[in-house]
Short mmCIF file of C-alpha atoms in Angstrom, two decimals:
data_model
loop_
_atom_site.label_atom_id
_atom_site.label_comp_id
_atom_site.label_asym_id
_atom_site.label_seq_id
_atom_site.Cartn_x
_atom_site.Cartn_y
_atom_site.Cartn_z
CA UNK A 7 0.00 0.00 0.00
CA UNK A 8 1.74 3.08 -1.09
CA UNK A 9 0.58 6.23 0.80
CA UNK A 10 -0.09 10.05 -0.48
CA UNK A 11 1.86 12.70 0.60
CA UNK A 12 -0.73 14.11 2.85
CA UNK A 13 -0.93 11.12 4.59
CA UNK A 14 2.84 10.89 4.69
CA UNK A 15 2.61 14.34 6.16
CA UNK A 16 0.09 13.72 8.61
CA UNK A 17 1.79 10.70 9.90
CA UNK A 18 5.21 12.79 10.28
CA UNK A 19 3.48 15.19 11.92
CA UNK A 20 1.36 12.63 14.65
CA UNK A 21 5.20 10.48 15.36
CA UNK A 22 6.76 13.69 15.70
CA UNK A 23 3.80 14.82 18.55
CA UNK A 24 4.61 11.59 20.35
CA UNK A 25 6.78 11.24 23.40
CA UNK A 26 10.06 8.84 23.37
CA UNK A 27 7.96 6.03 25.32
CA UNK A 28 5.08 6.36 23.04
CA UNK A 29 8.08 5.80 20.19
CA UNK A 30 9.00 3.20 21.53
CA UNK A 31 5.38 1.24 22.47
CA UNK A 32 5.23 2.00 18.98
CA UNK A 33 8.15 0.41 17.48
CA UNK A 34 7.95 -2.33 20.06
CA UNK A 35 4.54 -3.13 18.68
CA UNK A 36 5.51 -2.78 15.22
CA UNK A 37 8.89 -5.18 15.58
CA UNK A 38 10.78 -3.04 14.68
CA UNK A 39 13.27 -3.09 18.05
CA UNK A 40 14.44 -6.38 17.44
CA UNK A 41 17.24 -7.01 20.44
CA UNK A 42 20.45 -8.67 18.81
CA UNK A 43 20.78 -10.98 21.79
CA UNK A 44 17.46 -11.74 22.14
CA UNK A 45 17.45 -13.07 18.63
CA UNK A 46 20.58 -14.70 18.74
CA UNK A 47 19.63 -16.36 21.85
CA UNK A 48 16.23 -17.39 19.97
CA UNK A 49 18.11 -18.67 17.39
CA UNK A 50 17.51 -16.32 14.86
CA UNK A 51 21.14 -14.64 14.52
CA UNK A 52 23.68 -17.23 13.83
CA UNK A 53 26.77 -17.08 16.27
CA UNK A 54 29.98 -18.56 17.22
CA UNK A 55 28.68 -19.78 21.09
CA UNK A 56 31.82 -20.52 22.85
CA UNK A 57 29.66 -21.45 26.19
CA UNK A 58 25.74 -20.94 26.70
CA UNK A 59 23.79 -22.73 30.12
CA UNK A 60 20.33 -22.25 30.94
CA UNK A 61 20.78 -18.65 32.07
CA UNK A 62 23.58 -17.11 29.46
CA UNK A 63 24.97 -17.24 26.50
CA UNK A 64 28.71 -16.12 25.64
CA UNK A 65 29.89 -15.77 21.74
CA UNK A 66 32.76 -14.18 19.67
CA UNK A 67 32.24 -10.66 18.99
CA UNK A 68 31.95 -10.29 15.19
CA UNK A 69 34.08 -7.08 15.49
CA UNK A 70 36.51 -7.90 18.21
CA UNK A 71 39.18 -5.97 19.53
CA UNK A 72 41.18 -8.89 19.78
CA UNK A 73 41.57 -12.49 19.03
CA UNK A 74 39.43 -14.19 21.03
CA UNK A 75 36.91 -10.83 21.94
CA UNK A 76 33.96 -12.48 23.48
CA UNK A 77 30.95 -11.43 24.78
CA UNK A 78 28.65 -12.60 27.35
CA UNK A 79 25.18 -11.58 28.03
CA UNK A 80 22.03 -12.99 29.79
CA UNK A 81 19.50 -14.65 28.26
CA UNK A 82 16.20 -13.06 29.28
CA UNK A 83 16.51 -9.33 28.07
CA UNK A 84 17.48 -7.20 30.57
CA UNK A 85 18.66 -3.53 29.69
CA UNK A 86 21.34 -2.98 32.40
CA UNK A 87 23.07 -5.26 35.36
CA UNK A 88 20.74 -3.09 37.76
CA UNK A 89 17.62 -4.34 36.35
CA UNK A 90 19.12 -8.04 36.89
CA UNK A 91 18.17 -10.08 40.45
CA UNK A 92 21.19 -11.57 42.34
CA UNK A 93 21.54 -14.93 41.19
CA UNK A 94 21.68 -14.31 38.01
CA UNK A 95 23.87 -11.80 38.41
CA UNK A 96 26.51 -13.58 40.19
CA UNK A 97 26.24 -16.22 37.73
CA UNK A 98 27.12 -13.90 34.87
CA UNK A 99 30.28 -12.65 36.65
CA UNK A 100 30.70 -16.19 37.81
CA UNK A 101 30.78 -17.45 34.04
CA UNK A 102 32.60 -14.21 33.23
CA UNK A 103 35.71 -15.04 35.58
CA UNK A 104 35.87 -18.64 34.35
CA UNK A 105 35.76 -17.66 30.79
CA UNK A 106 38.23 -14.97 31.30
CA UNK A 107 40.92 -17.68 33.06
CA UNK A 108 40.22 -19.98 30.24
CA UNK A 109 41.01 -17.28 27.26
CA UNK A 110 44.19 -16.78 28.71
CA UNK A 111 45.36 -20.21 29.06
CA UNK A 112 43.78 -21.12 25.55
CA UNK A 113 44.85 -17.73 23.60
CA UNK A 114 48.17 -17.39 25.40
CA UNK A 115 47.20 -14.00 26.55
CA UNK A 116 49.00 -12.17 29.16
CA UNK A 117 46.09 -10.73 30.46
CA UNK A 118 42.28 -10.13 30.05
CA UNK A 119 39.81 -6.91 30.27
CA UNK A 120 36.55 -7.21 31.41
CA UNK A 121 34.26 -4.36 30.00
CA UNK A 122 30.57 -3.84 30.65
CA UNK A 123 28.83 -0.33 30.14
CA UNK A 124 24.91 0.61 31.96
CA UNK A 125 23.57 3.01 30.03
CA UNK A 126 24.43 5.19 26.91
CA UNK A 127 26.19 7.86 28.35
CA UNK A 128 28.87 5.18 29.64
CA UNK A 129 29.24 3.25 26.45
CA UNK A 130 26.08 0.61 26.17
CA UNK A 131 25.06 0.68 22.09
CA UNK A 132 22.37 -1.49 22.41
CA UNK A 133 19.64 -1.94 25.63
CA UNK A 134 20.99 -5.18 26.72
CA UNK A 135 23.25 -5.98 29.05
CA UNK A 136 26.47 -7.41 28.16
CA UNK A 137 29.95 -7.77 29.20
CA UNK A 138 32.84 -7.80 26.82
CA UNK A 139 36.04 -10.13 27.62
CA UNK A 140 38.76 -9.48 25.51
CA UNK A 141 41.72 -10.97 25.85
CA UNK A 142 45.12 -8.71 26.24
CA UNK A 143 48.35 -9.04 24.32
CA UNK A 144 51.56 -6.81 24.46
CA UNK A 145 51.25 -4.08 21.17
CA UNK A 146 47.47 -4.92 20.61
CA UNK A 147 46.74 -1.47 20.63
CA UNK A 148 43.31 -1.80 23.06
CA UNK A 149 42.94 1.23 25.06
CA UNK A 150 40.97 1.91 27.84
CA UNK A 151 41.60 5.90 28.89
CA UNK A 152 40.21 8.74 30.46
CA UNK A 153 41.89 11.89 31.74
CA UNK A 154 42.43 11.96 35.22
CA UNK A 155 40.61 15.02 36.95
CA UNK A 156 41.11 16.60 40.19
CA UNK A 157 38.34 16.13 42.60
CA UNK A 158 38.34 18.97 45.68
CA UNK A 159 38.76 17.73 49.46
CA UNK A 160 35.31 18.79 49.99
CA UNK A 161 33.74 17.05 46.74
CA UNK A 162 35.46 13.60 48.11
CA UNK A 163 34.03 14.28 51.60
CA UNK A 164 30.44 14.98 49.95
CA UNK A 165 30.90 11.36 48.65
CA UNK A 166 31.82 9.52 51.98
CA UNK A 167 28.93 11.29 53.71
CA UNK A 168 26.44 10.12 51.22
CA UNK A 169 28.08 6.14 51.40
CA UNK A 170 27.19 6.67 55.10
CA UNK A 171 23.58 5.90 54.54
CA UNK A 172 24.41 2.99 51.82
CA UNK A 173 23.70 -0.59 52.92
CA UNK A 174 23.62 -3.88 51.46
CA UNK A 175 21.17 -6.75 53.00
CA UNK A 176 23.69 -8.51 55.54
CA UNK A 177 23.15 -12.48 55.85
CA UNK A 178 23.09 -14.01 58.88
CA UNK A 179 26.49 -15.59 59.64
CA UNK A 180 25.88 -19.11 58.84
CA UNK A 181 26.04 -21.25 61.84
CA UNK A 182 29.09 -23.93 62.05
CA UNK A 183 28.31 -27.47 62.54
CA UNK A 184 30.63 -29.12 65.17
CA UNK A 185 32.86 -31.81 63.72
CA UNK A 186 31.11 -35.09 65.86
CA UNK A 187 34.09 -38.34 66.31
CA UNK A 188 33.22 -41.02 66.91
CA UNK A 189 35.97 -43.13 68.30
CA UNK A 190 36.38 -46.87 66.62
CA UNK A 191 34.28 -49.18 67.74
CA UNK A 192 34.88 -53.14 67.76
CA UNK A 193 31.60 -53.91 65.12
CA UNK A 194 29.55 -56.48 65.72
CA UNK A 195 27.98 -58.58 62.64
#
């Protein structure tokens, strides 16, 4: 169905009245916002896997900064580590750390970075979290820089105050069980 310019017009001028969420319903019911890795999770986007479990999914990064770039993510779509709960969390960094140790030994690299970005202003491209391991060699020419800035006395004391009121839930201890012995016993059939 081809449409006429007035309705072409009309239909620039009702997306550009809407706000970004209503953009976004929209798209969302349209399908046009496709997530990557969502679809390659589903299947749809062929990959190199390198590990995947129940809960994640970890691949070579078709434009990798080095040999052996992977990248992990989740596999239920969430947009940033914050919006994860704490299992699967842990189990992302878990799998991270192991597949970190293993690109080393396997790649004979001398080191590894771990890069993961929440939200656009720090990096993140696409609203999904991932984390990027990528494997470090001497004269790869990977950079990760920022210019140092000076932060005032009173700036840094600011900070402390306000990580004064943070808290994280605190576990009970978990209670020891006492070793029992038993001394030897003649048995009797």
């Amino acid at each position: 169905m081809e449409l006429s310019e007035e309705q072409i017009e009309s239909l620039k001028e009702r997306l550009a009245a809407m706000s970004p969420e209503e953009l976004e319903d929209l798209k969302k019911e349209q399908g046009l916002q496709q997530c990557p890795f969502c679809l390659m999770h589903e299947g749809k986007i062929p990959t190199k896997t390198v590990y995947a479990d129940k809960t994640v999914m970890a691949v070579l990064d078709i434009h990798p900064a080095t040999k052996g770039h992977i990248i992990l993510f989740p596999r239920l779509h969430y947009a940033t580590s914050f919006a994860m709960n704490e299992v699967a969390l842990n189990h992302v960094f878990n799998i991270m750390n192991e597949l970190g140790k293993y690109l080393v030994k396997i790649m004979h690299a001398e080191g590894v970075n771990y890069f993961m970005a929440n939200g656009e202003i720090a990096g993140q491209h696409i609203d999904h979290f991932l984390i990027h391991i990528i494997p470090r060699y001497s004269g790869d020419d990977v950079q990760f820089s920022w210019k140092a800035k000076q932060i005032s006395e009173e700036d840094m004391q600011e900070i402390i105050l306000q990580f004064r009121k943070f808290s994280l839930k605190e576990e009970a201890p978990a209670q020891r069980e006492e070793a029992i012995s038993f001394e030897d016993e003649e048995r009797i059939p």
